[in-house]
Short mmCIF file of C-alpha atoms and ligand atoms in Angstrom, two decimals:
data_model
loop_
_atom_site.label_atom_id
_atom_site.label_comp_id
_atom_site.label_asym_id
_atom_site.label_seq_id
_atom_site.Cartn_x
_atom_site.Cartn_y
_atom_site.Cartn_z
CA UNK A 1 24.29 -72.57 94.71
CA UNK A 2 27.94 -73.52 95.33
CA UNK A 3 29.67 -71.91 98.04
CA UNK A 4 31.07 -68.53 97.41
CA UNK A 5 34.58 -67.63 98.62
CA UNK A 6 35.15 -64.05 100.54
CA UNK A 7 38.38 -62.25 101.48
CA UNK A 8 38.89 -62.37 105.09
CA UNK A 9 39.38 -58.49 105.13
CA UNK A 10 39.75 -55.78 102.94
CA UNK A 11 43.92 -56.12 103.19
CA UNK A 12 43.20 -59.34 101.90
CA UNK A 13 41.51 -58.52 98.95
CA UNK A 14 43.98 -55.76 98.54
CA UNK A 15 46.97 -58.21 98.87
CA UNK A 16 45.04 -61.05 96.69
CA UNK A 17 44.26 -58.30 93.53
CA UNK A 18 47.83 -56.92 93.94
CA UNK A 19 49.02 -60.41 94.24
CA UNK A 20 46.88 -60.98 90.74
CA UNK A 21 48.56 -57.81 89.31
CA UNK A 22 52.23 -58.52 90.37
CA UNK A 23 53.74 -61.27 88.33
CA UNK A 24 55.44 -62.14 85.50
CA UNK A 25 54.22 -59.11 83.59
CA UNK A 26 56.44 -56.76 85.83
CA UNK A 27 59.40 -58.61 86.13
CA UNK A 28 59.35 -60.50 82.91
CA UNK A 29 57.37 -58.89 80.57
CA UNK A 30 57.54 -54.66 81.12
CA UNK A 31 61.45 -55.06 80.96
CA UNK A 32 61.29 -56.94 77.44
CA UNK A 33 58.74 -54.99 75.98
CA UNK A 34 60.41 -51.60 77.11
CA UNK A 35 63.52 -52.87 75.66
CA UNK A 36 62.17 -54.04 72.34
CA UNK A 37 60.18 -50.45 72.40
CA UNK A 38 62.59 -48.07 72.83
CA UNK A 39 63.17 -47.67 76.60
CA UNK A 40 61.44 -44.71 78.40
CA UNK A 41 59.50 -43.78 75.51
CA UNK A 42 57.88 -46.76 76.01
CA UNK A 43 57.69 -46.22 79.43
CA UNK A 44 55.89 -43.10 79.21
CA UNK A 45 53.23 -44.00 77.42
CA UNK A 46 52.91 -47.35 79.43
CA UNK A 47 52.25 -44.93 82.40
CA UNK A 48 49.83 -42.93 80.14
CA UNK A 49 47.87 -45.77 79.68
CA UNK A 50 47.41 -47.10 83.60
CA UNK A 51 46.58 -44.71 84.89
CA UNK A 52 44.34 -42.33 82.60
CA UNK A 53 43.06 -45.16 80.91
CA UNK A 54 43.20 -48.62 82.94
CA UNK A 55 42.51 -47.11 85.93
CA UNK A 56 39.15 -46.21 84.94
CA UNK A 57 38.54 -49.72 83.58
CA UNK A 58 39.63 -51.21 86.83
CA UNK A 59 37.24 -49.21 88.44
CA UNK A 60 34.37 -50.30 86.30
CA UNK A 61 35.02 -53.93 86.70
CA UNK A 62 35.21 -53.81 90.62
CA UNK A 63 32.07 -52.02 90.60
CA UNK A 64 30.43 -54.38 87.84
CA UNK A 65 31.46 -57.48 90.42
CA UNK A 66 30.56 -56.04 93.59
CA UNK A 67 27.20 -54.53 92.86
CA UNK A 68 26.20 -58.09 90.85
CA UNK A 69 28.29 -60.21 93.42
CA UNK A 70 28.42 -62.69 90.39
CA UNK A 71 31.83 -64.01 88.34
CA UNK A 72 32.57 -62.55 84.72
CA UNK A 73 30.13 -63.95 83.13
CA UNK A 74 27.08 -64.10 85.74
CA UNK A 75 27.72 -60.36 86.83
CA UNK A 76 26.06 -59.35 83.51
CA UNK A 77 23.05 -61.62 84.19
CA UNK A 78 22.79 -60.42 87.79
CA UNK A 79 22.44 -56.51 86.41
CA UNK A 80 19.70 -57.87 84.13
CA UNK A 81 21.40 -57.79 80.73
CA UNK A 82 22.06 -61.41 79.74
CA UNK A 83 22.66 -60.34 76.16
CA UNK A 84 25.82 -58.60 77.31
CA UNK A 85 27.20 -61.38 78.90
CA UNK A 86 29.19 -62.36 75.49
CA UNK A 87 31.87 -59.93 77.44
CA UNK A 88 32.04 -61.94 80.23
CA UNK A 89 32.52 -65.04 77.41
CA UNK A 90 35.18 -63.10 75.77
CA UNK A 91 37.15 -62.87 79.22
CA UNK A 92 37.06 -66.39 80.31
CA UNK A 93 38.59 -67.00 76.94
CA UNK A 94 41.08 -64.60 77.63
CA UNK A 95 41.89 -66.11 80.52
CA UNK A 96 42.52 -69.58 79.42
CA UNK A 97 44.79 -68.40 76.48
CA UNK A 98 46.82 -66.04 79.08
CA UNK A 99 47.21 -68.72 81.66
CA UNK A 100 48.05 -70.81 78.75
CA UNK A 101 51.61 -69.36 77.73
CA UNK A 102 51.85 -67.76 81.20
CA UNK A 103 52.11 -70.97 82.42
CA UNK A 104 55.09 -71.92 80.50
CA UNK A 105 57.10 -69.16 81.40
CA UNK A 106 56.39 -69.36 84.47
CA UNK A 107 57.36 -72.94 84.33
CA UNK A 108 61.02 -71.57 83.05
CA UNK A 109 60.95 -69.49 86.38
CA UNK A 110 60.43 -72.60 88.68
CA UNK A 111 62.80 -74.61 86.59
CA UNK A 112 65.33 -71.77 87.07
CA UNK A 113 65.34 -72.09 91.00
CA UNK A 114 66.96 -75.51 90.56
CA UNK A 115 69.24 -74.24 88.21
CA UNK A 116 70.31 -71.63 90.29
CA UNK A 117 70.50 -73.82 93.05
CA UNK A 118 72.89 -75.86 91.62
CA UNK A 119 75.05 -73.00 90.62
CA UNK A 120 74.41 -73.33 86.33
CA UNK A 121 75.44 -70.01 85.78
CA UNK A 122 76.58 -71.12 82.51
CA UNK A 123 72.62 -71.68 81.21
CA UNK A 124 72.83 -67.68 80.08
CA UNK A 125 74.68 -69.14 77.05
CA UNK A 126 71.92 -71.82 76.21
CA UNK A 127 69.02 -70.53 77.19
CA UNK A 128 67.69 -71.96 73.88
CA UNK A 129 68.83 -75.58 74.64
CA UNK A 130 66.87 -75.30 78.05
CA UNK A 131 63.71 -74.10 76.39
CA UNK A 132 63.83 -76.96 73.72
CA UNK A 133 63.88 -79.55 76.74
CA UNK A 134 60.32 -79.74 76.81
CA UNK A 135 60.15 -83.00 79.11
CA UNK A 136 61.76 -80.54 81.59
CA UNK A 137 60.19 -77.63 81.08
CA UNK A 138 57.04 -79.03 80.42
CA UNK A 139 57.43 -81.11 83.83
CA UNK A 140 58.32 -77.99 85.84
CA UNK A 141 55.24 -76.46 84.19
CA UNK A 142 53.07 -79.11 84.71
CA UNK A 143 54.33 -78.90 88.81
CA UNK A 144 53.15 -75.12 88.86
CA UNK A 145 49.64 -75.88 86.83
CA UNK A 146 49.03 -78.17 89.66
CA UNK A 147 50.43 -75.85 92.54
CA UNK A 148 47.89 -73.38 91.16
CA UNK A 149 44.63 -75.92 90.79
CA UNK A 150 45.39 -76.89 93.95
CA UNK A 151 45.39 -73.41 95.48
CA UNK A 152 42.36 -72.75 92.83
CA UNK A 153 40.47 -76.21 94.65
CA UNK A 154 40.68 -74.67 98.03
CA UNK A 155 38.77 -71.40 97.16
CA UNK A 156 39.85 -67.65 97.63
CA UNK A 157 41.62 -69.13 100.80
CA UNK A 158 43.55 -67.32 103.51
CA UNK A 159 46.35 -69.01 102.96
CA UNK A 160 47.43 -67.02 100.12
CA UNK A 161 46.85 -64.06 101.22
CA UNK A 162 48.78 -64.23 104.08
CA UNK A 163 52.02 -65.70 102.46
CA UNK A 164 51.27 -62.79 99.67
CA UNK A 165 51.35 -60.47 102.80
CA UNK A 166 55.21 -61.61 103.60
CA UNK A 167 56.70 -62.70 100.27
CA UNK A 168 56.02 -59.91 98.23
CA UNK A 169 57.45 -57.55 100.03
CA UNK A 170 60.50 -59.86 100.32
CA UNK A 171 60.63 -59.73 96.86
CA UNK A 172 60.51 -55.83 96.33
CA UNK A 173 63.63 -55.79 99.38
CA UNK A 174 65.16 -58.24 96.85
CA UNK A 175 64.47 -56.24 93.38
CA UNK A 176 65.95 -53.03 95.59
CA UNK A 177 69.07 -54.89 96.74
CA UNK A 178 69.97 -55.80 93.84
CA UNK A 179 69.46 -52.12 92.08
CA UNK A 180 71.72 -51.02 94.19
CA UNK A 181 74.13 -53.66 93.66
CA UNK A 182 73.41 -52.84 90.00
CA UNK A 183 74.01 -49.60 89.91
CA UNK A 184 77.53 -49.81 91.25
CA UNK A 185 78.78 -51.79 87.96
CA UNK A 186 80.41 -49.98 85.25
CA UNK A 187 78.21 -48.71 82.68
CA UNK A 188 75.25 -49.07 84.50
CA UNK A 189 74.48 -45.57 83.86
CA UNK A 190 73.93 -46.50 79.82
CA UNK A 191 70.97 -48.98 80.89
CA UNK A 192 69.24 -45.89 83.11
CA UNK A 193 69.31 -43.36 80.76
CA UNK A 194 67.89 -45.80 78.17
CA UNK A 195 65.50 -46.54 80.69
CA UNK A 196 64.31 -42.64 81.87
CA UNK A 197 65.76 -40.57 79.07
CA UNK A 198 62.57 -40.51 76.45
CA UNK A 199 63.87 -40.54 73.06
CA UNK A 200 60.92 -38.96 70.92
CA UNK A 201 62.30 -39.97 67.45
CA UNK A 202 61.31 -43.54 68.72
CA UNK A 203 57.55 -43.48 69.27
CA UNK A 204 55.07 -45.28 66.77
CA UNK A 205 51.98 -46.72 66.39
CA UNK A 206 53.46 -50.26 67.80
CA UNK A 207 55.20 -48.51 70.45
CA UNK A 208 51.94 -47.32 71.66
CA UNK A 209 50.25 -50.66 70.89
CA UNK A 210 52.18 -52.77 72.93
CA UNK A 211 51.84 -50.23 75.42
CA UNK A 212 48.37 -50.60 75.94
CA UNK A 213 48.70 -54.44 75.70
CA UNK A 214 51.25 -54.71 78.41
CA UNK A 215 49.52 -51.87 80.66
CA UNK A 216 46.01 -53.77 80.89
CA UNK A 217 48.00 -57.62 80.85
CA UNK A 218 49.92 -55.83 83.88
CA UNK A 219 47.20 -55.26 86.04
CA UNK A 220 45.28 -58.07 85.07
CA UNK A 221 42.23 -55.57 83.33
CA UNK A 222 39.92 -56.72 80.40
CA UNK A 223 38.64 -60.10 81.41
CA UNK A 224 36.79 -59.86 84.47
CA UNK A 225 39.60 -60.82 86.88
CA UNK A 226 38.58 -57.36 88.84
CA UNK A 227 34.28 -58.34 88.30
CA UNK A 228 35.31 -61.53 89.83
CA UNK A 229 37.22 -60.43 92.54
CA UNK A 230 35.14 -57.57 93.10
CA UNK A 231 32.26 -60.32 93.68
CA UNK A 232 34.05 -61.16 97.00
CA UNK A 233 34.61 -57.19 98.40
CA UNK A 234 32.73 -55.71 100.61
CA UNK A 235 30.17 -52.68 100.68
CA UNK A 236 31.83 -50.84 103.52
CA UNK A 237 35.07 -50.62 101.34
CA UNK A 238 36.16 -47.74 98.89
CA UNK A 239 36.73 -48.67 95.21
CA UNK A 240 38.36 -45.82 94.18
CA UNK A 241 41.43 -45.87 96.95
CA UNK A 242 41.52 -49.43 96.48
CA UNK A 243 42.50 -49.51 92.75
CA UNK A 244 44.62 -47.02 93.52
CA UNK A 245 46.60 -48.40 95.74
CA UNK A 246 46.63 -51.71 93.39
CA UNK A 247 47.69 -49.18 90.57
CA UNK A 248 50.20 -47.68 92.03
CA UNK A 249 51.74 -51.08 93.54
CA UNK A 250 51.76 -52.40 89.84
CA UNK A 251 53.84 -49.75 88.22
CA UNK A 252 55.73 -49.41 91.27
CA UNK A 253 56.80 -52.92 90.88
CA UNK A 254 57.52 -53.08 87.19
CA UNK A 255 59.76 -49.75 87.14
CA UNK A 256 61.46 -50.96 89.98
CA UNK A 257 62.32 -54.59 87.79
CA UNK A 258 63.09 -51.65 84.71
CA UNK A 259 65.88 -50.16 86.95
CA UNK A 260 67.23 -53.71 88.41
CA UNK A 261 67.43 -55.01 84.99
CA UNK A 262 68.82 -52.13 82.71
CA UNK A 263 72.10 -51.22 84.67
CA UNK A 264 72.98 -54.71 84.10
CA UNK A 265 72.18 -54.57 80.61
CA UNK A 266 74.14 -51.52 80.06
CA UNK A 267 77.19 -53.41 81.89
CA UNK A 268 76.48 -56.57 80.41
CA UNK A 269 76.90 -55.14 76.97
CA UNK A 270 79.26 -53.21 78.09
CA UNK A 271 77.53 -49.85 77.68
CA UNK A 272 76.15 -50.38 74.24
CA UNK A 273 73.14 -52.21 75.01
CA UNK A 274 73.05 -54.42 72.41
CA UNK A 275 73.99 -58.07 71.89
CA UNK A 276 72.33 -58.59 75.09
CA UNK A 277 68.62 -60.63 74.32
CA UNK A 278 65.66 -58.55 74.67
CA UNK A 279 63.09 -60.66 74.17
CA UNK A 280 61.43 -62.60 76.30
CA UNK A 281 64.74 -64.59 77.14
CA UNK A 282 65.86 -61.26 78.69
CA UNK A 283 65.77 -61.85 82.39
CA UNK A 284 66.80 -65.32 81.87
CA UNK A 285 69.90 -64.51 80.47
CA UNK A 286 70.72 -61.49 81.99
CA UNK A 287 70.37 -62.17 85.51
CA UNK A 288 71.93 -65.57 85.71
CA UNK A 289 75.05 -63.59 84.50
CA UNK A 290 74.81 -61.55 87.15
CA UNK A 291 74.35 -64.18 90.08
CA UNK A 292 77.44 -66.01 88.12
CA UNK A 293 79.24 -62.60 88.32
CA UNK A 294 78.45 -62.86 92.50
CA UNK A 295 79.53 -65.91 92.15
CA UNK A 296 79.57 -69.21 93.99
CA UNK A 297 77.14 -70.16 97.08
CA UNK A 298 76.26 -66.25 97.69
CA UNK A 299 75.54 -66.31 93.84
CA UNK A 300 73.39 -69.31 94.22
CA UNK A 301 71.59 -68.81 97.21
CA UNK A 302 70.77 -65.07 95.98
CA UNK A 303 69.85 -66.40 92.19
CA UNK A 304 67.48 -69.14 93.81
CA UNK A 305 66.03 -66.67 96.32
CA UNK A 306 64.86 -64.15 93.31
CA UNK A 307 63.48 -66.78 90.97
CA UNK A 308 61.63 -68.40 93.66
CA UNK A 309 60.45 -65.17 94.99
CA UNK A 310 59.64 -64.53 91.26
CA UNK A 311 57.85 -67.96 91.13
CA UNK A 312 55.70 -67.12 94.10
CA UNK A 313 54.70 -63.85 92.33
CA UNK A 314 53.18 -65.75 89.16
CA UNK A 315 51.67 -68.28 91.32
CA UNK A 316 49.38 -65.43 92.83
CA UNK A 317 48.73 -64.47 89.34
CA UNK A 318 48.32 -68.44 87.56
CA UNK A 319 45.56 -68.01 90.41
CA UNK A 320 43.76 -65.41 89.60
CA UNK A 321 43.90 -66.34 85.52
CA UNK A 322 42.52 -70.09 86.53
CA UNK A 323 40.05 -68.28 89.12
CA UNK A 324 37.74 -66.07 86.20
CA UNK A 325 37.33 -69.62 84.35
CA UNK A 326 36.75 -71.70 87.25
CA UNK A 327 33.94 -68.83 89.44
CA UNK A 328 32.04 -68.77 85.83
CA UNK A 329 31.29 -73.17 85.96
CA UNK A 330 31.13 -73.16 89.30
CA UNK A 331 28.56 -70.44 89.49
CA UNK A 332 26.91 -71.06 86.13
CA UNK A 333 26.96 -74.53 86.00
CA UNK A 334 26.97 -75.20 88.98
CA UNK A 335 29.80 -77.68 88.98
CA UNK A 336 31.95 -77.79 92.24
CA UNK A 337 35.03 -75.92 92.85
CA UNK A 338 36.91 -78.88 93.26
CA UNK A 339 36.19 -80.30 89.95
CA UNK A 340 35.95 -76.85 88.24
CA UNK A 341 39.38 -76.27 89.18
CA UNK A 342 41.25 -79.72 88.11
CA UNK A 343 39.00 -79.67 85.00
CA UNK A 344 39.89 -76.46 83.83
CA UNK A 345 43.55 -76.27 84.97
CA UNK A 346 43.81 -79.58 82.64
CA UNK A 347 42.32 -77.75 79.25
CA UNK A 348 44.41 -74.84 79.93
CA UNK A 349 47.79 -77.25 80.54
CA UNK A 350 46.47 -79.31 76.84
CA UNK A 351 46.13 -76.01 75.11
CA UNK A 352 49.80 -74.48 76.62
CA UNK A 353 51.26 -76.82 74.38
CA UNK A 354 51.83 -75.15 71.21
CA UNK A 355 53.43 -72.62 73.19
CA UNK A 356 55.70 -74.55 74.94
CA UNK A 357 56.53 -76.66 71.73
CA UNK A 358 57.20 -73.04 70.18
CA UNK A 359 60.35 -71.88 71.94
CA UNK A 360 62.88 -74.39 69.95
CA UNK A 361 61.72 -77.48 69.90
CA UNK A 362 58.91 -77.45 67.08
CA UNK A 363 60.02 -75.61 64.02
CA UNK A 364 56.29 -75.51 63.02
CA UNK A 365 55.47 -73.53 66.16
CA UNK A 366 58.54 -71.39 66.63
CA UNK A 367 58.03 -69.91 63.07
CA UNK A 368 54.33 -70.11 63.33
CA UNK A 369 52.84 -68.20 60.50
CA UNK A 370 49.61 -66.13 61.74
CA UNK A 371 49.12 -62.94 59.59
CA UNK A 372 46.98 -62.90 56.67
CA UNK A 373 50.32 -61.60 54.62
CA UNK A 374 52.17 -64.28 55.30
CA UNK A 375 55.14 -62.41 55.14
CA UNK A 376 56.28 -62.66 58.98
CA UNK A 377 56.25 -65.67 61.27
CA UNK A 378 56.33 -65.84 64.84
CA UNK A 379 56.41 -68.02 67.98
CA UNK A 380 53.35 -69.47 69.00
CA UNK A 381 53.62 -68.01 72.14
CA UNK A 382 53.94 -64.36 70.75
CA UNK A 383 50.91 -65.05 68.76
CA UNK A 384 48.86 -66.00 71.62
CA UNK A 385 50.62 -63.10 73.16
CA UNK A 386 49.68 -60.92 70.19
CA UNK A 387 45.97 -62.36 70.10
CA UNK A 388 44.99 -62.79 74.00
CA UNK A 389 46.89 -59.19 75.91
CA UNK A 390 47.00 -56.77 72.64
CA UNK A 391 43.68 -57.47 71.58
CA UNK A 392 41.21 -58.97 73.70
CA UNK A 393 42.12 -57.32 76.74
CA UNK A 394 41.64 -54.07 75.17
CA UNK A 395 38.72 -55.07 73.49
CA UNK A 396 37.00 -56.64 76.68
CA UNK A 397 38.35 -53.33 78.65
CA UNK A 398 36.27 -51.35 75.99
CA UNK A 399 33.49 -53.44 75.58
CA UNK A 400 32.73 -53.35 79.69
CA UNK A 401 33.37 -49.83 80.27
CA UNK A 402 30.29 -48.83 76.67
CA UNK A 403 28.48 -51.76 78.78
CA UNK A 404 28.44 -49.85 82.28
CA UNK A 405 27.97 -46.21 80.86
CA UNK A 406 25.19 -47.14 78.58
CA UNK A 407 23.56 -50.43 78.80
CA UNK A 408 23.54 -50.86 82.55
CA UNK A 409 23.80 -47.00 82.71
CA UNK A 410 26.45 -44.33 83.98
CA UNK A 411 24.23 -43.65 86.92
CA UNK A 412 24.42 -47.16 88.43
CA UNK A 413 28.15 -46.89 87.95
CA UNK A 414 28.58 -43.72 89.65
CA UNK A 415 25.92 -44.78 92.72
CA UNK A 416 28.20 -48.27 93.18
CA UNK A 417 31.64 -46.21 92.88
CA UNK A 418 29.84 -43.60 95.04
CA UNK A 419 29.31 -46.50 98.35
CA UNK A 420 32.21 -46.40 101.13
CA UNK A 421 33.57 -43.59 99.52
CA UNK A 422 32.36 -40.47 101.19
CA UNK A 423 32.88 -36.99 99.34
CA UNK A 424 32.96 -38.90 96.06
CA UNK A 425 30.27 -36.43 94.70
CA UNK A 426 32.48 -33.56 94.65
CA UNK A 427 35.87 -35.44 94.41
CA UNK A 428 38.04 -34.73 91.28
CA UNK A 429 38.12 -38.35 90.25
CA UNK A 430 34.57 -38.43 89.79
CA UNK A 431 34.69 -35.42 87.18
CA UNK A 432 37.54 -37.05 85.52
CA UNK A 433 35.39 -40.55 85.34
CA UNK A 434 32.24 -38.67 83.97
CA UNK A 435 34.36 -37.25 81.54
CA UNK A 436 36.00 -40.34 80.17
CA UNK A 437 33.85 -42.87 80.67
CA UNK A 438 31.19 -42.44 78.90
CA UNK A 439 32.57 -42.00 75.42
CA UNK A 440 36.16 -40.93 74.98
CA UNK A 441 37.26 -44.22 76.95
CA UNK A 442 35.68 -46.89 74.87
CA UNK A 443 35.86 -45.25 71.71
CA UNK A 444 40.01 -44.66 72.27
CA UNK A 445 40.03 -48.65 73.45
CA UNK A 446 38.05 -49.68 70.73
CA UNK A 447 39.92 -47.56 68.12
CA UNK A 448 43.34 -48.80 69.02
CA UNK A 449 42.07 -52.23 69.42
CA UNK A 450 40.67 -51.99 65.20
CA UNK A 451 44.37 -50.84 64.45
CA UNK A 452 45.91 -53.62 65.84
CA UNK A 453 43.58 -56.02 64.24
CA UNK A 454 44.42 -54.43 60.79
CA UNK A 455 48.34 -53.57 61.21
CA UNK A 456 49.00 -57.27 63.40
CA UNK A 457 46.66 -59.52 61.12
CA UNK A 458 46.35 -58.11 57.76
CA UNK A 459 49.31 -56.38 57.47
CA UNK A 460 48.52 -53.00 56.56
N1 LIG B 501 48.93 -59.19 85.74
C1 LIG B 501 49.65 -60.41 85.84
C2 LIG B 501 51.12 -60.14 85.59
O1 LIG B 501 51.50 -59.03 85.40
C3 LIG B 501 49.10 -61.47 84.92
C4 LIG B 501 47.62 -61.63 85.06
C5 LIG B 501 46.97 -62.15 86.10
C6 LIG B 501 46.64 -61.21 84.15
N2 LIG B 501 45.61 -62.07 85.89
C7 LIG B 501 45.40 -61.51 84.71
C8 LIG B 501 46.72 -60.59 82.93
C9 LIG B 501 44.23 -61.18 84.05
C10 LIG B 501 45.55 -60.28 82.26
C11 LIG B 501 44.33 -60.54 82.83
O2 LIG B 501 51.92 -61.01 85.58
#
């Protein structure tokens, strides 16, 4: 069997999963999709959902990988029930179409250093025009694809734990800086109370949709990233603290991006917060304003410290994505890691396309039409979007946890969370897992999940 990798320690494992949590999806994503869903009411059931529902799931995978010390799709092999192991197929898939438009954006982010650098403030105002230079942005993507297969090549390596160790707290010092700084301008105050007054009036069905979509896509749940990584943990460590901990540092991290970003929408549109893009051109627009508002070299040096900072954050996520695809050939087909990596990085780069074509240059994918009522179109890369987090990662997050409590059986699940965690038995956390687990968690997953199928495909 091809070598295995291991974390060095269990801080690197905890720095590694956070470092597969923290990404794009905090910075980028949870400000967007708050904005486009109402602010806190969004943010409120976002919460909701990690931690009385994801947690759980995170806690199912770690214990799925460590007690089968196999990758997504060999862990359900390893606990005897190959039939299951469709789940694990699902996830890889997931994977590959995540890292697929993930890759792009974060291609935008590396691209955006160098603009920064240079001191083009001005892109704010053309942020289409730099999306519809796909040689660029498709060069700057294909640089990061690489950076990751490379990274991917050399296994679960020390290396990036230990420069995960250093630069993400830089980049939390950075986010916090720059609240400050926010906070300060006039009208900040418009963006906050968007962002922490809930406004009830505003919650619906796709509020709470998207919700659940960006809550598992956040910390990286329903396609075996946590089985996999789990495979390299140790016995001696405790599950439950551990996803805490990677919990907490995940929402920490996004509502600390929700309160650097909406002050500066609320003084960008000068208190009325519109006008000002909320979709996934948000922080591309909005914060280049700001470092042009600093202006000059400071402006520069700070707006290429955060988007490299940011950069470094996806790259510990790209990793993690490539990583589910790449342990499930090099375990099940025995294929090296080497070739695994460069091989699969490739597909993923091929099948990034439409989405990068999507964003302006390709009218056919920038108006893509995906729903069965042809009525609305969309970019490709909010259909993959729409597809990969909002339904398979709920589905796969539903699927595992039915697969634990009843195929491989709650027992085993609560003997595996039970090891390195002493006075589990009586804890509270082990009540609440016996009493959502078993049913109420899958069933809730799976029901959502049929909703969005019906209300994002067909319409109804
Ligand atoms: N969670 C990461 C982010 O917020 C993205 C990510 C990494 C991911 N691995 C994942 C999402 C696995 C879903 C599944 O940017």
């Amino acid at each position: 069997m091809a070598v295995r990798g291991n974390f060095s320690s269990k801080l690197g494992f905890i720095a590694a999963a956070a470092g597969s949590a923290v990404g794009l999806g905090n910075i980028w994503g949870f400000p967007y999709e708050a904005g486009a869903g109402g602010g806190a009411i969004f943010v409120l059931v976002y919460l909701f959902f990690c931690f009385a529902l994801c947690f759980p799931v995170m806690l199912t995978e770690l214990a799925i990988g460590r007690k089968s010390g196999r990758n997504a799709v060999g862990a359900f092999n390893a606990l005897g029930h190959r039939k299951w192991n469709f789940i694990g197929k699902l996830g890889v898939l997931s994977g590959v179409l995540i890292l697929s438009f993930y890759n792009v954006i974060a291609g935008w982010a590396f691209g955006y250093t160098f603009e920064m650098a240079a001191g083009n403030f001005a892109i704010t105002e053309s942020f289409r025009a730099y999306t519809t230079d796909i040689f660029a942005v498709g060069g700057y993507g294909l640089m990061f694809m690489i950076c990751t297969a490379f990274i991917v090549s050399k296994g679960v390596s020390a290396g990036i734990e230990k420069a995960a160790k250093i630069l993400m707290p830089l980049l939390i010092v950075m986010m916090l800086s720059l609240i400050i700084y926010a906070l300060f301008l006039p009208n900040a105050m418009a963006g906050i109370k968007f962002f922490l007054l809930p406004d009830f009036t505003k919650l619906n069905l796709s509020v709470v949709f998207n919700a659940m979509g960006q809550a598992f896509f956040s910390l990286s749940l329903g396609m075996g990233t946590f089985i996999t990584y789990g495979s390299y943990i140790n016995k001696k460590d405790n599950l439950v603290t551990s996803a805490a901990l990677i919990t907490l540092t995940d929402v920490g991290i996004a509502i600390i991006a929700g309160l650097m970003i909406f002050p500066l929408i609320g003084f960008v549109s000068g208190g009325t917060l519109s006008g000002v893009g909320r979709g996934p051109e948000l922080i591309f627009v909005t914060l280049p304003y700001i470092f042009g508002e600093i202006g000059g070299s400071a402006g520069s040096i700070v707006g290429m410290a955060f988007f490299s900072l940011l950069c470094f954050a996806a790259l510990t996520s790209t990793v993690s994505l490539l990583e589910v695809p790449v342990a499930y050939v090099v375990d099940e087909f025995k294929m090296s890691r080497k070739k695994a990596a460069w091989l699969m990085s490739g597909i993923v780069y091929l099948i990034g396309i439409p989405s990068l074509l999507g964003n302006g240059y390709s009218a056919y994918f920038s108006e893509f039409i995906t729903y069965v009522n042809v009525t609305t179109s969309t970019d490709f890369l909010n259909f993959i979007v729409n597809v990969a987090n909002d339904s398979f990662l709920p589905l796969g997050g539903s699927l595992m946890v039915f697969f634990a409590a009843h195929i491989w059986k709650k027992q085993n699940l609560d003997a595996e969370i039970a090891i390195g965690f002493e006075g589990y038995q009586d804890s509270f956390i082990r009540k609440y897992l016996q009493f959502v687990i078993p049913f109420l968690l899958p069933a809730t997953l799976f029901i959502i999940f049929a909703m969005i199928v019906l209300v994002t495909f067909f319409g109804f």
